Structure formats: structure tokens, C-alpha cells
């Protein structure tokens, strides 16, 4: 619609109750009466009336009639909005040369109703109605809910009253104070008379690169190393007002699942989103941030949108650093020289610590929640994937332990392939690790032994988790986690949670690996709990021969203690089985001994057995273990040795460097004992495989163990 002229709507004059205009351009049209480029009159009452003005461009239209600026508009007039009628104005560009509109508003909407009527003005960009006497939006409506959100204004907003009016997540370009842009029935200072939320002001930073003034790309929000438009991902969290925020509603978000931008034109840089469920049943969460914005600030090293205060506070309106209500007690991290903590101080009623700490995707973080307040939503963060152009740092550096140190503890952010076996992930440094620990499970070994203690269930690393490692190497090491092939695949390992035994968690724990009696090893049969002086300090769902109990006994003194384990079988009416007598593994002599469990000796982990001592056979292995292969490297074949402490299902498999199955060597029930099996460098189809690194994995009821070998050609 271009170069039209008329007295009653220069382009469209509509009297009715159903109008849908989408994807049109209205340019250089002249209205000579008190109407507008588009004039709409709801001339009848209908139960399903609607006016939809969507994805249009309005450029340099004019109104040349006399009269005041309150009874005629430049681009759009909608009048007589009445019962059961809905008005939706969304994703339009209203663009104007300042010389073409003396004092008339961009849009006028009027009407009165009390039933099932609403007006929504969403994701529009208005540029050019910037004089103080000009209004972008003039509302003369009574008893009709009006929602204004995610929109850009150079002109002001006028409403004859504030009742049922909301304005949210909108941007005003003509003032540093957005509240000066709301004019309510003759009052400038009406900020307490309407529902306002997250109003912003200043330069929106558009690209403005096209010579065509009607080209929407001119209003594309800038995002580069030195400028990031405040419009980006700043829209209201529930744009379609259905009560479901964007992270759970595809219709609310952008194409990449992130929150929308303010305005009609969206920035199209692809990002990714991750949700962290701050479980109200747990006061602690170990997490990481695999997606961060390291583009903005890359020129000067500022990275302001990866700062802790932005990611936890401003981004996606997380508000996790709110003081009222206060959701967390502290957040802490430990990675090489980057060791810190931000915590709430009762004296100052504020946060102590480095709020400007630059969050790093390679780092792990622990958050302690405020047990008196429930965080009502997930923590939602977004950005660019670790190791990609706009978040490039993915090399993990681990320094050698200092003289006198037993180990170097580092908290890592796991950004790698989801659901990965920890032996695969840490293969390059596994010989120099004595602990790999997540919030749910841990695997440990004595510094002088190669056998790992680990739970029976097949544990995996989850994308976005924190994992703590203890490194004993005398040289610096580097590590890369295996990159995700598909960032849309977010299947996760879910650790079973005990429901019968209750205990109080802490920020860390000491793992106790309990070898269970043979009749109590069935997966999911029940729960086992650690009791000290009749108080439970940790429990676990039974998932096989070995149960790992996370003992929350940090900084506790147990000089005079009565320690026992209790097992509750689901569905049993006989109550808990109590085990006051048990054996403790002695790593010095490499066997179980009937002795007390000393929890004050500073051990990193403990291994105990509830099995009947008389049932143990001395000449059988005490542990199920993958003993290694010889020769290594090899060509053309190698012999793999393993030991079984228990009879049961055994699976021995070969995998390539990508984690793909190459060959299954053993898949059968075997008795306790020591075994060897040869691999001749072939796959399941008896075809020779190429040279390179391969992994062999032993899987039994005691868990999984993985080692590496090299095939030469």
C-alpha cells in the first residue's frame, strides 16, 4: 500500500469485527481526515471478534487533517472496541520521518467493555514519534485489559486511566528514565498507578546498514565484541501470556529456544539454553555453565555478560541474587588459582565476594540454597557452547601438586558428551587421579593401588554438572572433554534417590562403599543407610553388589560413636535389618578385616563389607577388577586379564576412541575367579580394525571398569 490518499483511512477503511492484516508494507500514504492509514471501527458486538495487525511495516505515512493529536492517528486507529473482542498488534515496524507528523500519535485505540475483551501490543518497534508532544500509543479505553510488552518506543504512551493496564519489558529511546514516558490522564508521575515491570531506556543499538528505510534489517539488534544491544533476550518471559515461560513453551522463545528480543526484529545468532533444577528437596547443587556469551567483551576482555552477577541475576530474570526474598546462601568455586566464594552477610545485609567473577564453562560451582525460601523456577542460562567461536576456551589445565601436597583438587564444569563413562572422559589422566566425584556418585582409589572403588550401578557424567577431581601428577596436565555432536540431545543420567531414610546434606561428602550380603543385592530391592549414634548421615538405593553411601559427616567429630548400617527392603513388614558388625577394607594388606570404622582418621573414602566372613574363600579375588592387557601397545593381538570376586553376569567389550562398540569378547555368566581373554584386533564381523587407541570395558554386578590400549600397524 503506497502513495494512497483519502479522507477515511488512506489505505484501509474497515467497519466490522474480523480483520487480519499480516506481512504488508504501508508507505507514503496520506490521510486528510480524522482517521489514519488504517481505520478500524468495531461496528457490532460479536462473541469472536478480532483485529490482528501482524508483521507489517509502516513507513512515512502522514495525517494532514486539523484538530488535536488525541483524536486522529498517523498509522492506525481502532475504535469502538467492545464486548468479546480481541486486538492483537504484534511484530510491526512503525517508522517515521520527524517532518511528516506534526503532533499526531502513531496509534489510537478506544473503546469500552467489561467482558472477555483484551488488547495486546507485543514486540513492535516504533521509531520516529520522539517529540515530547507526540505519542506512540494513545489509549482511550475503559474496563479493558491492555498488555504492552517487548516493544520499542521513541514516543510516549498515553492512557486515560491506569486500571487493567500493564507494560512490561519495553524500551524507550528518548529518555534515560523510562518512567517519564508514561502519561496517565494528565499526570506524568503515575508510576504507581499501573503495573510496570522491567522498563528500559537509552540507545537500543540497531545495525542501520541498509539504504532502504523500510528494510527491517536496519533494526536488527547489534551483537559483536564491543556492543551488545540491551534488547537481546530481554523480552518478557511469557510473551503469549499463557502462564508458561519460554523455557517450557516453544511458542514463547526464539528459533533457538532462548528468550525473545525486545522489538519486531530478532537477532539470529544461534545460542543454546540449559536449565538447572534447584531441587527444593536438596539445599545444594553442583553445576556448571556450558553456554556463555564470550563474544561481547572479547575485544577488551570485559565479558560482562559472563559475570556472576549477570548470569545469576539479570539473565532471563533469574534473580538468584535477590535479597528479598533471598534464595541462596552462597556460591563457591575452585579451579587452579580461581578460588572464591560469594556469600550473604547478615551484618551488611548484602553479598560479600567477587560479584564480577567471570564465570567459565570449564569451571564447576557449588550453590547452597536458602532452606527457608523455595526458588520458584529453574535457573535458566544461555549462550554459546564451550569450545565454539564465541566461547572458545575449552582446554582444561591442571597444575602439578606442590611439594608436600597429597593431591590437587579441581572443580570442573562438564561440557562434554552426555552420559559418558568417567573412565572414557578422564582416560588421558586417569593414572594420576585418585578421585572423580559428582554430587550423586564418586569413584576412588588408594594412591598405591590401581583398583577403583565405585558403586555397582553404571554411573555417567551429565552435561552441565560439576565434577571434582583429585590429581596426584607431578607434571601439569591438559584435558579436553569430548565435544557434543548434538546439543539437542539432553538425555540425562538420573541417580536413584532414597525415600525411606532421611538425613541432612552438606556441601560435600565422604563416600562409603558397602559390599552387600548376597541376598540383598537385587537392583531396587530397598535402601541402605549409615547410622551414627542412631542418627542417619546418608543413605542410598540398592542397585547391585556394592552400594555407595554419601556420608555427610564433614567437620563432625565422632570420638565415641556407635556405627551401624540399616537396610530396609521395599514392601517388607519386618522393619530394618541392622548390621552392627562388619569388615573394613585395609589397603595396606589389601583385604577386609574385622575392625572398627574410624571416621576421624581423615580417609578420603571407606570400603566395608556386610558379607558373612565364613562365606569368603581365601583363594578367590577379594575384588572384581580389570587387571590390564599385555602386551600394550600390541600387534597383532593382546591378552586381557580380569578378576571376579563374585559369580554373575560378565561383559567384556572393546570400544574405539569415539565410544563406538567394536567387539564383545565376553557376555555370559561366570564364576568367581581369575580370567584372561585374547583380542586379535578385529571387530564383531571378524574384520581387522585400524591402528589407534581402543578401550576395553569390564561390566559386572560390581560396576564398570575401563582401560586403554594401543593397536599398532
XYZ file of C-alpha atoms in Angstrom:
713
model
C 0.000 0.000 0.000
C 1.884 3.028 -1.247
C 1.169 6.659 -2.153
C -2.548 6.454 -1.366
C -4.606 9.414 -0.236
C -8.041 9.506 1.350
C -10.246 11.002 3.996
C -11.447 7.800 5.673
C -8.367 5.640 6.042
C -5.911 6.362 3.278
C -5.181 2.656 2.741
C -7.823 0.652 4.612
C -11.191 1.777 5.979
C -12.806 -1.185 7.733
C -16.099 -1.435 9.613
C -16.579 -4.908 11.050
C -15.404 -7.329 13.683
C -12.906 -9.665 11.954
C -9.757 -8.292 10.358
C -6.374 -9.978 9.862
C -3.526 -7.972 8.247
C -0.154 -9.675 8.026
C 3.093 -9.098 6.149
C 2.146 -5.849 4.365
C 4.003 -2.578 3.787
C 2.203 0.782 4.134
C 4.369 3.597 2.765
C 3.880 7.312 1.969
C 0.107 7.260 2.415
C -1.715 10.499 3.268
C -4.866 10.775 5.392
C -6.840 14.004 5.055
C -9.423 13.492 7.820
C -9.524 12.348 11.419
C -8.805 8.736 10.616
C -5.413 7.056 9.849
C -3.607 4.924 7.282
C -5.703 2.044 8.628
C -9.043 2.857 10.230
C -10.966 0.098 12.011
C -14.408 0.511 13.560
C -15.873 -2.373 15.570
C -19.444 -1.664 14.490
C -21.140 -4.644 16.098
C -20.954 -6.952 19.121
C -19.788 -10.481 18.311
C -18.528 -13.259 20.571
C -15.466 -13.959 18.450
C -14.477 -10.560 17.114
C -10.798 -9.892 16.476
C -8.376 -7.444 14.905
C -4.900 -8.849 14.130
C -2.205 -6.470 12.853
C 0.903 -8.644 12.444
C 4.370 -8.362 10.857
C 3.686 -5.193 8.850
C 5.905 -2.234 8.008
C 4.544 1.331 8.253
C 6.870 3.933 6.712
C 6.443 7.724 6.426
C 2.665 7.859 6.374
C 1.028 11.232 7.086
C -2.062 12.792 8.622
C -2.799 16.291 7.306
C -6.128 16.964 8.976
C -6.561 19.705 11.536
C -7.538 19.147 15.136
C -5.706 17.835 18.157
C -3.348 14.898 18.321
C -5.729 12.953 20.533
C -8.481 12.256 18.013
C -6.539 11.231 14.913
C -3.532 8.977 14.279
C -0.891 8.548 11.605
C -0.801 4.781 11.142
C -3.625 3.018 12.938
C -6.926 3.930 14.562
C -9.080 1.231 16.180
C -12.298 2.490 17.698
C -15.377 1.093 19.451
C -13.586 -1.949 20.821
C -16.417 -3.703 22.651
C -17.629 -6.965 24.167
C -15.949 -10.273 23.297
C -13.381 -8.654 21.000
C -9.612 -9.091 20.963
C -6.998 -6.788 19.457
C -3.501 -8.104 18.735
C -0.823 -5.759 17.357
C 2.449 -7.702 17.092
C 5.863 -7.608 15.388
C 5.180 -4.451 13.362
C 7.636 -1.714 12.380
C 6.227 1.826 12.712
C 8.836 4.121 11.104
C 8.548 7.840 10.587
C 10.456 10.856 9.363
C 10.016 13.541 12.034
C 8.862 16.098 9.414
C 5.794 14.063 8.432
C 3.695 14.029 11.602
C 3.198 17.368 13.354
C 1.603 16.187 16.595
C -0.409 13.081 15.896
C 0.003 9.728 17.642
C 1.226 6.664 15.814
C -1.726 4.576 17.068
C -5.048 5.361 18.746
C -7.217 2.674 20.359
C -10.528 3.451 22.011
C -13.484 1.540 23.394
C -15.225 0.253 26.480
C -16.088 -3.243 27.628
C -16.368 -5.416 30.707
C -16.472 -8.931 29.297
C -13.894 -11.149 27.540
C -12.066 -8.337 25.784
C -8.332 -7.683 25.686
C -5.811 -5.584 23.806
C -2.249 -6.851 23.298
C 0.596 -4.752 21.915
C 3.613 -7.056 21.617
C 7.089 -6.985 20.027
C 6.564 -3.838 17.988
C 9.196 -1.268 17.052
C 8.136 2.374 16.800
C 10.786 4.845 15.629
C 10.197 8.495 14.835
C 7.474 9.735 17.211
C 10.040 11.215 19.526
C 8.933 14.792 20.195
C 7.611 15.451 23.695
C 4.183 16.369 22.323
C 3.870 13.129 20.366
C 2.564 9.776 21.480
C 3.477 6.413 20.076
C 0.356 4.911 21.601
C -2.788 6.752 22.723
C -5.217 4.586 24.723
C -8.723 5.742 25.499
C -10.241 2.513 26.782
C -12.377 1.756 29.813
C -12.512 -1.584 31.653
C -10.451 -3.379 29.006
C -7.220 -5.185 29.952
C -4.307 -3.783 27.951
C -0.954 -5.581 27.805
C 2.078 -3.770 26.339
C 5.267 -5.815 26.238
C 8.547 -6.380 24.430
C 8.180 -3.165 22.404
C 10.371 -0.205 21.471
C 9.146 3.392 21.665
C 10.539 6.774 20.749
C 7.210 8.452 21.532
C 5.359 8.333 24.803
C 2.359 6.291 25.900
C -0.880 7.995 26.928
C -3.714 6.277 28.733
C -6.863 7.878 30.104
C -6.651 5.668 33.190
C -4.324 3.098 34.676
C -6.811 0.372 35.526
C -6.079 -3.002 33.924
C -3.014 -1.653 32.102
C 0.320 -3.470 32.171
C 3.569 -2.544 30.492
C 6.459 -4.966 30.656
C 9.965 -5.394 29.235
C 9.804 -2.436 26.882
C 12.422 0.044 25.725
C 12.206 3.856 25.448
C 14.812 5.608 23.339
C 14.115 9.272 24.111
C 14.955 9.345 27.818
C 17.249 7.742 30.330
C 14.239 7.339 32.632
C 11.533 5.146 31.084
C 9.006 6.262 33.692
C 8.909 9.728 32.097
C 7.306 8.141 29.049
C 4.044 7.084 30.695
C 1.369 9.786 30.715
C -1.741 8.942 32.726
C -4.775 11.232 32.488
C -2.811 14.424 32.768
C -0.246 13.035 35.198
C 3.406 12.494 34.305
C 4.260 10.767 37.597
C 1.817 7.912 37.544
C 4.308 5.136 38.029
C 2.435 3.612 40.969
C -0.897 3.594 39.168
C -0.129 0.921 36.585
C 1.552 -2.466 36.539
C 5.085 -1.935 35.250
C 7.940 -4.402 35.006
C 11.480 -4.131 33.667
C 11.227 -0.898 31.683
C 14.467 0.072 29.951
C 15.793 3.204 28.272
C 18.677 4.504 26.159
C 20.265 3.630 22.845
C 18.892 0.283 21.584
C 21.854 -0.172 19.193
C 20.473 -1.119 15.788
C 22.642 -2.053 12.797
C 21.176 0.617 10.422
C 23.186 -0.729 7.475
C 20.622 -0.677 4.658
C 19.906 2.363 2.472
C 16.290 1.266 2.194
C 14.452 2.905 5.126
C 11.792 0.175 5.022
C 14.330 -2.641 5.311
C 13.706 -4.430 8.629
C 17.385 -5.392 8.831
C 18.121 -1.800 9.860
C 16.500 -2.620 13.185
C 18.467 -5.804 13.792
C 19.934 -5.638 17.351
C 23.738 -5.336 17.309
C 25.821 -8.071 18.936
C 29.581 -8.009 18.465
C 32.751 -7.855 20.533
C 32.232 -4.256 21.667
C 28.433 -3.739 21.589
C 25.567 -5.924 22.672
C 22.124 -4.442 22.304
C 20.147 -4.439 25.524
C 17.186 -5.697 23.502
C 18.674 -9.181 23.083
C 16.930 -11.896 25.127
C 15.291 -9.165 27.210
C 11.640 -9.868 26.385
C 9.011 -10.815 28.926
C 9.472 -14.458 29.916
C 5.894 -15.381 28.987
C 5.248 -13.452 25.799
C 2.000 -15.211 24.866
C 0.643 -14.846 28.427
C -0.408 -18.482 28.786
C 1.275 -18.859 32.159
C 4.172 -20.956 30.773
C 7.615 -19.256 30.444
C 9.741 -19.557 27.326
C 11.933 -22.405 28.591
C 8.873 -24.672 28.705
C 6.919 -23.110 25.823
C 8.306 -23.222 22.282
C 5.810 -20.564 21.181
C 7.376 -18.051 23.580
C 11.017 -18.421 22.596
C 13.126 -17.679 19.552
C 14.101 -20.267 16.957
C 16.975 -21.450 19.169
C 14.883 -21.807 22.317
C 16.234 -18.665 24.008
C 14.113 -15.800 25.245
C 12.884 -13.353 22.613
C 14.405 -9.932 21.972
C 12.535 -6.708 22.595
C 11.211 -5.271 19.329
C 9.911 -6.521 15.991
C 13.267 -7.755 14.609
C 15.112 -10.588 16.349
C 18.852 -11.198 16.492
C 19.546 -14.558 14.816
C 22.833 -15.619 16.416
C 22.231 -19.218 17.459
C 22.539 -19.881 21.167
C 21.709 -22.771 23.442
C 19.779 -22.954 26.698
C 20.282 -25.086 29.787
C 18.018 -25.397 32.806
C 19.265 -26.258 36.268
C 16.568 -27.571 38.557
C 17.185 -26.103 42.001
C 15.537 -29.025 43.759
C 13.736 -27.867 46.908
C 14.472 -31.282 48.452
C 18.204 -30.531 48.436
C 19.966 -27.462 49.799
C 22.948 -27.886 47.478
C 23.534 -28.050 43.756
C 26.776 -28.818 41.919
C 26.585 -27.292 38.465
C 28.412 -25.686 35.566
C 27.631 -23.269 32.762
C 28.489 -24.841 29.371
C 26.807 -21.961 27.488
C 28.182 -18.430 27.961
C 28.430 -15.199 25.996
C 32.142 -14.655 25.457
C 31.552 -12.668 22.248
C 30.551 -9.383 23.890
C 33.701 -8.045 25.515
C 36.114 -10.251 23.570
C 37.894 -7.157 22.273
C 38.697 -5.770 25.720
C 38.430 -8.856 27.889
C 35.415 -7.478 29.769
C 32.935 -10.314 29.123
C 30.315 -8.506 31.190
C 27.620 -10.998 30.220
C 29.541 -13.894 31.736
C 29.912 -12.138 35.068
C 28.410 -13.912 38.030
C 26.072 -11.011 38.838
C 24.678 -11.037 35.281
C 24.307 -14.797 34.789
C 22.683 -15.456 38.174
C 20.853 -12.168 38.431
C 19.898 -10.346 35.226
C 19.980 -13.036 32.544
C 16.495 -14.426 31.930
C 15.431 -12.618 35.113
C 16.987 -15.380 37.195
C 17.138 -13.050 40.230
C 19.069 -15.668 42.159
C 20.986 -12.891 43.944
C 17.829 -11.225 45.181
C 17.966 -10.066 48.806
C 14.207 -10.118 49.359
C 13.417 -12.905 49.054
C 16.926 -14.326 49.419
C 17.203 -17.592 47.527
C 20.805 -18.665 48.175
C 23.345 -18.611 50.986
C 26.448 -18.732 48.805
C 28.103 -19.832 45.564
C 31.715 -21.053 45.520
C 34.273 -22.379 43.024
C 37.734 -23.971 42.975
C 39.742 -24.142 39.750
C 43.515 -23.671 39.854
C 44.113 -20.071 41.028
C 40.452 -19.150 40.601
C 39.165 -19.978 44.079
C 36.391 -17.890 45.518
C 33.067 -17.556 47.230
C 30.185 -15.090 47.207
C 28.077 -15.326 50.341
C 25.339 -13.431 52.148
C 26.463 -11.367 55.149
C 23.897 -10.830 57.902
C 25.699 -7.757 59.208
C 25.732 -5.759 55.980
C 22.630 -7.419 54.525
C 24.483 -7.793 51.253
C 26.759 -10.107 49.311
C 30.419 -10.471 50.207
C 32.804 -11.633 47.490
C 33.543 -11.034 43.839
C 30.198 -10.432 42.110
C 32.201 -9.573 38.976
C 33.806 -13.018 38.870
C 33.858 -14.190 35.261
C 32.026 -17.484 35.088
C 33.904 -20.008 32.964
C 32.371 -23.024 31.215
C 35.356 -25.131 32.300
C 34.796 -24.419 35.977
C 32.470 -26.123 38.427
C 30.357 -24.324 41.035
C 28.528 -25.222 44.232
C 25.439 -23.324 45.317
C 23.857 -23.536 48.758
C 20.178 -22.655 48.731
C 18.314 -20.848 51.475
C 16.308 -23.630 53.140
C 13.634 -21.156 54.264
C 12.728 -19.980 50.754
C 11.849 -22.054 47.685
C 13.212 -20.849 44.360
C 10.069 -20.977 42.196
C 11.635 -21.891 38.844
C 14.715 -23.419 37.217
C 17.930 -21.457 36.848
C 17.991 -20.762 33.094
C 21.174 -19.683 31.325
C 22.063 -19.406 27.655
C 24.932 -18.513 25.376
C 27.438 -20.184 23.081
C 28.711 -23.727 23.548
C 32.091 -24.134 25.215
C 34.790 -24.598 22.599
C 32.978 -22.745 19.814
C 33.877 -19.382 18.296
C 32.061 -17.162 20.785
C 33.019 -19.212 23.870
C 36.339 -20.594 22.697
C 38.215 -21.656 25.829
C 37.750 -25.393 26.356
C 41.246 -26.535 27.355
C 41.317 -27.595 30.994
C 44.629 -27.041 32.759
C 45.538 -28.972 35.890
C 48.715 -27.980 37.678
C 51.068 -30.442 39.278
C 50.722 -30.834 43.017
C 53.016 -28.660 45.108
C 55.753 -30.173 47.296
C 54.096 -31.548 50.396
C 50.651 -31.721 48.779
C 48.914 -35.094 48.637
C 46.837 -34.023 45.645
C 45.480 -31.059 43.711
C 41.671 -30.717 43.939
C 39.933 -29.038 40.994
C 36.216 -28.443 40.378
C 35.459 -28.848 36.694
C 32.450 -27.928 34.625
C 31.483 -30.892 32.477
C 30.699 -29.618 28.975
C 31.361 -32.883 27.116
C 29.351 -35.697 25.630
C 26.317 -36.531 27.710
C 26.001 -39.816 29.597
C 29.685 -40.691 29.312
C 31.584 -43.240 31.352
C 34.099 -41.367 33.557
C 36.853 -43.791 32.551
C 36.442 -42.652 28.938
C 36.280 -38.975 29.821
C 39.388 -38.917 32.024
C 41.380 -41.584 30.197
C 44.317 -39.289 29.399
C 44.960 -38.518 33.093
C 43.299 -41.478 34.827
C 46.610 -42.862 36.118
C 47.168 -39.604 38.026
C 43.698 -39.385 39.555
C 42.648 -40.802 42.904
C 39.095 -39.438 42.958
C 36.343 -38.478 40.496
C 33.293 -37.114 42.292
C 29.913 -35.686 41.327
C 27.097 -34.670 43.641
C 25.472 -38.131 43.362
C 28.354 -40.605 42.981
C 32.078 -40.937 43.391
C 34.882 -43.293 42.377
C 38.069 -43.512 44.423
C 41.291 -45.465 44.735
C 44.133 -45.610 47.168
C 47.211 -43.805 45.900
C 49.206 -47.072 45.959
C 46.518 -49.240 44.337
C 45.167 -49.322 40.794
C 41.779 -50.758 41.766
C 38.949 -48.238 41.870
C 36.166 -48.354 44.431
C 32.881 -47.444 42.763
C 29.164 -48.216 43.083
C 27.534 -51.143 41.313
C 25.214 -49.086 39.133
C 26.593 -47.785 35.853
C 27.279 -44.134 36.644
C 27.704 -41.453 33.972
C 28.607 -37.796 33.646
C 25.806 -35.362 32.860
C 26.172 -32.289 30.676
C 26.164 -29.149 32.833
C 27.242 -30.861 36.048
C 30.193 -30.062 38.266
C 32.730 -32.864 38.710
C 35.520 -32.689 41.286
C 38.818 -34.473 40.678
C 41.880 -35.074 42.834
C 45.082 -35.064 40.802
C 48.381 -36.552 42.033
C 50.527 -35.885 38.981
C 53.932 -34.259 39.378
C 53.603 -32.528 35.995
C 50.990 -30.146 34.642
C 48.270 -31.770 32.558
C 45.733 -30.618 29.996
C 42.350 -32.124 29.329
C 39.581 -31.697 26.773
C 36.152 -33.162 27.310
C 34.677 -34.917 24.259
C 32.575 -32.383 22.370
C 28.831 -32.804 21.969
C 27.741 -33.970 18.499
C 24.150 -32.843 19.009
C 23.396 -30.173 21.588
C 19.701 -31.002 21.276
C 20.219 -34.435 22.882
C 19.824 -33.714 26.569
C 19.055 -37.198 27.921
C 20.496 -37.477 31.412
C 21.691 -39.975 33.984
C 19.253 -39.947 36.905
C 20.621 -41.238 40.163
C 18.000 -43.000 42.330
C 17.019 -41.059 45.456
C 16.266 -42.807 48.755
C 12.804 -42.148 50.160
C 12.762 -44.142 53.410
C 15.843 -42.890 55.257
C 16.181 -39.152 55.873
C 19.341 -37.168 56.558
C 20.784 -33.664 56.268
C 23.015 -32.971 53.262
C 26.212 -30.928 53.310
C 28.211 -29.249 50.566
C 30.470 -32.324 50.349
C 30.520 -35.927 51.498
C 32.787 -38.893 52.186
C 31.855 -41.971 50.116
C 31.466 -45.295 51.894
C 31.307 -48.324 49.589
C 29.336 -51.148 51.164
C 29.607 -54.713 49.837
C 26.179 -56.177 50.489
C 25.079 -59.677 51.507
C 24.301 -61.881 48.514
C 20.576 -61.969 49.256
C 20.318 -58.152 49.304
C 21.978 -57.171 46.001
C 18.944 -57.138 43.708
C 18.602 -53.803 41.925
C 15.951 -51.635 43.567
C 15.269 -54.084 46.406
C 15.482 -51.360 49.039
C 17.736 -48.813 50.733
C 20.787 -48.840 52.966
C 21.556 -46.117 55.485
C 24.564 -45.135 57.622
C 23.673 -44.553 61.266
C 25.933 -42.975 63.878
C 24.534 -42.889 67.396
C 21.080 -43.664 65.937
C 21.167 -40.675 63.542
C 21.193 -41.234 59.764
C 24.056 -39.451 57.980
C 23.449 -40.737 54.454
C 21.572 -43.387 52.514
C 21.438 -44.990 49.085
C 19.069 -47.046 46.968
C 20.492 -50.547 46.491
C 21.455 -51.064 42.842
C 23.725 -54.106 42.992
C 26.546 -55.780 44.888
C 28.161 -52.504 46.028
C 26.210 -49.536 47.367
C 27.851 -46.126 47.688
C 26.593 -44.163 50.685
C 27.379 -40.459 50.598
C 28.240 -39.829 54.262
C 27.543 -36.219 55.207
C 29.990 -36.129 58.096
C 32.267 -33.269 57.069
C 33.777 -31.391 60.045
C 31.995 -33.650 62.538
C 33.805 -35.279 65.468
C 32.985 -38.894 66.265
C 35.222 -39.803 69.207
C 32.680 -42.023 70.934
C 30.443 -43.485 68.303
C 28.096 -46.356 67.714
C 28.149 -47.029 63.959
C 25.772 -49.364 62.172
C 24.209 -49.881 58.764
C 20.492 -50.413 58.286
C 18.812 -51.985 55.262
C 15.121 -51.513 54.548
C 13.556 -53.758 51.885
C 10.696 -52.138 49.988
C 7.406 -53.856 50.810
C 8.839 -55.711 53.795
C 6.860 -55.750 57.053
C 9.773 -56.898 59.198
C 11.375 -53.469 59.549
C 15.006 -52.501 59.003
C 17.822 -55.052 59.145
C 20.596 -53.764 61.383
C 24.293 -54.539 60.817
C 26.439 -53.613 63.799
C 29.261 -55.983 62.820
C 31.064 -55.557 59.519
C 34.501 -55.713 57.960
C 36.585 -52.716 56.855
C 38.959 -52.883 53.911
C 42.603 -52.345 54.848
C 44.534 -51.041 51.840
C 47.890 -51.792 53.465
C 47.333 -55.543 53.415
C 44.749 -55.355 50.600
C 41.999 -57.276 52.387
C 38.942 -56.871 54.619
C 39.452 -57.025 58.376
C 37.085 -57.203 61.328
C 37.777 -53.825 62.915
C 36.029 -50.618 63.829
C 35.251 -47.948 61.266
C 37.284 -44.898 62.282
C 35.632 -41.876 60.661
C 38.088 -39.450 62.270
C 41.229 -40.674 60.519
C 40.893 -38.332 57.552
C 40.446 -41.011 54.896
C 39.124 -39.895 51.531
C 36.780 -42.909 51.331
C 35.967 -46.167 53.093
C 35.105 -49.682 51.909
C 33.189 -52.041 54.185
C 31.606 -55.464 53.777
C 28.434 -56.817 55.336
C 29.017 -60.287 53.925
C 29.347 -63.287 56.225
C 33.061 -63.805 56.902
C 32.659 -67.577 56.855
C 31.375 -67.396 53.266
C 34.583 -65.854 51.967
C 37.009 -68.127 50.133
C 40.642 -67.140 50.665
C 41.957 -68.184 47.254
C 39.381 -66.151 45.332
C 39.882 -62.493 44.446
C 38.768 -60.033 47.112
C 37.738 -57.509 44.464
C 36.319 -57.598 40.976
C 38.947 -55.847 38.864
C 40.112 -55.250 35.306
C 43.769 -56.165 35.674
C 45.136 -54.936 32.343
C 46.351 -56.221 28.972
C 49.716 -57.466 27.710
C 51.415 -56.506 25.545
C 50.399 -52.849 25.248
C 50.957 -51.391 22.640
C 50.417 -54.561 20.625
C 50.309 -56.040 17.123
C 48.513 -58.186 16.126
C 46.924 -59.445 19.415
C 46.869 -58.828 23.168
C 45.670 -60.690 26.287
C 43.240 -59.021 28.689
C 43.143 -60.192 32.329
C 40.373 -59.647 34.875
C 39.313 -60.976 38.289
C 35.827 -61.710 39.631
C 35.080 -61.649 43.341
C 31.527 -62.853 42.744
C 29.729 -65.093 40.302
C 27.372 -63.347 37.916
C 26.866 -61.778 34.511
C 30.106 -60.614 32.900
C 30.516 -58.446 29.836
C 33.905 -57.520 28.331
C 33.770 -55.196 25.319
C 36.089 -53.199 23.054
C 35.309 -49.578 22.071
C 37.011 -47.152 19.709
C 38.095 -43.604 20.576
C 34.602 -42.297 19.741
C 32.973 -44.628 22.223
C 31.542 -46.891 19.485
C 31.320 -50.615 20.194
C 33.900 -52.606 18.200
C 33.639 -56.128 19.633
C 32.102 -58.056 22.514
C 34.632 -60.555 23.862
C 32.631 -61.928 26.807
C 28.904 -61.833 27.526
C 27.961 -64.667 29.859
C 27.604 -65.810 33.478
C 30.973 -66.644 35.039
C 32.033 -67.966 38.429
C 34.302 -66.059 40.799
C 37.948 -66.385 39.780
C 40.677 -65.001 37.524
C 40.288 -64.924 33.735
C 42.154 -64.000 30.549
C 40.835 -63.457 27.038
C 42.642 -62.644 23.801
C 41.720 -59.883 21.348
C 43.105 -60.175 17.824
C 42.434 -56.630 16.639
C 39.163 -57.445 14.895
C 35.509 -56.422 15.167
C 32.369 -58.499 15.678
C 32.420 -59.390 11.968
C 35.995 -60.730 12.256
C 37.358 -57.862 10.157
C 40.654 -56.209 11.128
C 40.325 -52.730 12.583
C 42.658 -49.801 12.056
C 45.525 -48.814 14.302
C 44.899 -46.378 17.136
C 43.636 -46.083 20.702
C 40.978 -48.519 21.919
C 39.235 -49.002 25.247
C 38.236 -52.250 26.885
C 35.453 -52.243 29.474
C 34.575 -54.869 32.078
C 30.970 -54.717 33.268
C 29.753 -56.835 36.202
C 27.349 -56.507 39.121
C 30.159 -54.642 40.911
C 30.139 -51.875 38.293
C 32.196 -50.927 35.255
C 35.937 -50.557 34.753
C 37.687 -49.228 31.654
C 41.302 -49.244 30.477
C 43.114 -48.122 27.358
C 45.287 -49.967 24.854
C 47.030 -49.069 21.604
C 46.927 -51.188 18.437
C 49.966 -50.663 16.176
C 50.265 -51.499 12.489
